Amino acid sequence: MSRRSNRDKPLAEGRDEELARLRSENGRLRRAEKEWELEREILRRAAQYFAKEMRA
């Protein structure tokens, strides 16, 4: 049984590392999404502003 637990331990550590990597990437992607949403909102407002300027 000790051989079996030794084989499972690196596998469990690999899963933990993978989970940590995925959580980190998920956080990075959420931050990027917020930045893109802000950029899109800025561009939307700029487009509205210049559309009004063109009509006036």
GROMACS .gro file of N, CA and C in nm, residues 8-48:
model
  123
    8ASP      N    1   0.024   0.810  -0.595
    8ASP     CA    2  -0.089   0.902  -0.595
    8ASP      C    3  -0.050   1.042  -0.552
    9LYS      N    4   0.050   1.054  -0.470
    9LYS     CA    5   0.088   1.185  -0.417
    9LYS      C    6   0.132   1.282  -0.528
   10PRO      N    7   0.223   1.245  -0.618
   10PRO     CA    8   0.258   1.340  -0.725
   10PRO      C    9   0.138   1.374  -0.812
   11LEU      N   10   0.050   1.278  -0.832
   11LEU     CA   11  -0.069   1.305  -0.911
   11LEU      C   12  -0.157   1.408  -0.842
   12ALA      N   13  -0.173   1.395  -0.712
   12ALA     CA   14  -0.252   1.491  -0.635
   12ALA      C   15  -0.186   1.629  -0.637
   13GLU      N   16  -0.054   1.632  -0.623
   13GLU     CA   17   0.017   1.761  -0.629
   13GLU      C   18   0.002   1.823  -0.767
   14GLY      N   19   0.007   1.741  -0.870
   14GLY     CA   20  -0.012   1.791  -1.006
   14GLY      C   21  -0.150   1.851  -1.024
   15ARG      N   22  -0.249   1.787  -0.965
   15ARG     CA   23  -0.386   1.841  -0.972
   15ARG      C   24  -0.396   1.974  -0.899
   16ASP      N   25  -0.332   1.981  -0.782
   16ASP     CA   26  -0.334   2.106  -0.705
   16ASP      C   27  -0.266   2.218  -0.782
   17GLU      N   28  -0.153   2.185  -0.846
   17GLU     CA   29  -0.081   2.286  -0.926
   17GLU      C   30  -0.165   2.330  -1.044
   18GLU      N   31  -0.230   2.234  -1.109
   18GLU     CA   32  -0.317   2.266  -1.222
   18GLU      C   33  -0.433   2.354  -1.178
   19LEU      N   34  -0.493   2.321  -1.065
   19LEU     CA   35  -0.603   2.401  -1.012
   19LEU      C   36  -0.556   2.543  -0.980
   20ALA      N   37  -0.440   2.556  -0.920
   20ALA     CA   38  -0.386   2.689  -0.888
   20ALA      C   39  -0.358   2.766  -1.017
   21ARG      N   40  -0.305   2.698  -1.118
   21ARG     CA   41  -0.277   2.764  -1.246
   21ARG      C   42  -0.406   2.811  -1.311
   22LEU      N   43  -0.508   2.727  -1.308
   22LEU     CA   44  -0.636   2.764  -1.369
   22LEU      C   45  -0.703   2.878  -1.295
   23ARG      N   46  -0.694   2.878  -1.163
   23ARG     CA   47  -0.752   2.988  -1.085
   23ARG      C   48  -0.680   3.119  -1.115
   24SER      N   49  -0.549   3.111  -1.129
   24SER     CA   50  -0.471   3.230  -1.161
   24SER      C   51  -0.509   3.283  -1.299
   25GLU      N   52  -0.519   3.193  -1.396
   25GLU     CA   53  -0.556   3.234  -1.531
   25GLU      C   54  -0.697   3.290  -1.534
   26ASN      N   55  -0.787   3.230  -1.459
   26ASN     CA   56  -0.925   3.279  -1.451
   26ASN      C   57  -0.927   3.422  -1.396
   27GLY      N   58  -0.849   3.448  -1.293
   27GLY     CA   59  -0.841   3.583  -1.237
   27GLY      C   60  -0.786   3.682  -1.337
   28ARG      N   61  -0.682   3.638  -1.411
   28ARG     CA   62  -0.622   3.725  -1.513
   28ARG      C   63  -0.724   3.757  -1.622
   29LEU      N   64  -0.800   3.657  -1.664
   29LEU     CA   65  -0.899   3.678  -1.768
   29LEU      C   66  -1.013   3.768  -1.721
   30ARG      N   67  -1.052   3.755  -1.595
   30ARG     CA   68  -1.158   3.842  -1.541
   30ARG      C   69  -1.111   3.987  -1.537
   31ARG      N   70  -0.984   4.008  -1.497
   31ARG     CA   71  -0.931   4.145  -1.496
   31ARG      C   72  -0.924   4.202  -1.638
   32ALA      N   73  -0.883   4.121  -1.733
   32ALA     CA   74  -0.876   4.165  -1.872
   32ALA      C   75  -1.016   4.199  -1.924
   33GLU      N   76  -1.114   4.118  -1.889
   33GLU     CA   77  -1.250   4.144  -1.932
   33GLU      C   78  -1.300   4.278  -1.879
   34LYS      N   79  -1.272   4.307  -1.752
   34LYS     CA   80  -1.313   4.436  -1.695
   34LYS      C   81  -1.247   4.551  -1.770
   35GLU      N   82  -1.120   4.534  -1.804
   35GLU     CA   83  -1.049   4.639  -1.878
   35GLU      C   84  -1.111   4.658  -2.016
   36TRP      N   85  -1.144   4.549  -2.085
   36TRP     CA   86  -1.206   4.559  -2.217
   36TRP      C   87  -1.344   4.623  -2.209
   37GLU      N   88  -1.419   4.591  -2.104
   37GLU     CA   89  -1.551   4.652  -2.087
   37GLU      C   90  -1.537   4.803  -2.067
   38LEU      N   91  -1.439   4.844  -1.989
   38LEU     CA   92  -1.415   4.987  -1.968
   38LEU      C   93  -1.375   5.055  -2.099
   39GLU      N   94  -1.286   4.992  -2.174
   39GLU     CA   95  -1.243   5.049  -2.303
   39GLU      C   96  -1.362   5.061  -2.398
   40ARG      N   97  -1.448   4.958  -2.401
   40ARG     CA   98  -1.565   4.961  -2.488
   40ARG      C   99  -1.659   5.073  -2.448
   41GLU      N  100  -1.678   5.092  -2.318
   41GLU     CA  101  -1.765   5.200  -2.271
   41GLU      C  102  -1.709   5.336  -2.310
   42ILE      N  103  -1.578   5.354  -2.296
   42ILE     CA  104  -1.515   5.480  -2.335
   42ILE      C  105  -1.535   5.505  -2.484
   43LEU      N  106  -1.515   5.402  -2.565
   43LEU     CA  107  -1.533   5.418  -2.709
   43LEU      C  108  -1.679   5.446  -2.746
   44ARG      N  109  -1.771   5.382  -2.675
   44ARG     CA  110  -1.914   5.405  -2.700
   44ARG      C  111  -1.950   5.550  -2.670
   45ARG      N  112  -1.901   5.601  -2.558
   45ARG     CA  113  -1.930   5.740  -2.522
   45ARG      C  114  -1.864   5.839  -2.618
   46ALA      N  115  -1.744   5.806  -2.662
   46ALA     CA  116  -1.676   5.892  -2.759
   46ALA      C  117  -1.753   5.895  -2.891
   47ALA      N  118  -1.801   5.780  -2.933
   47ALA     CA  119  -1.879   5.773  -3.057
   47ALA      C  120  -2.007   5.856  -3.044
   48GLN      N  121  -2.073   5.849  -2.930
   48GLN     CA  122  -2.194   5.930  -2.908
   48GLN      C  123  -2.161   6.078  -2.913
   0.00000   0.00000   0.00000
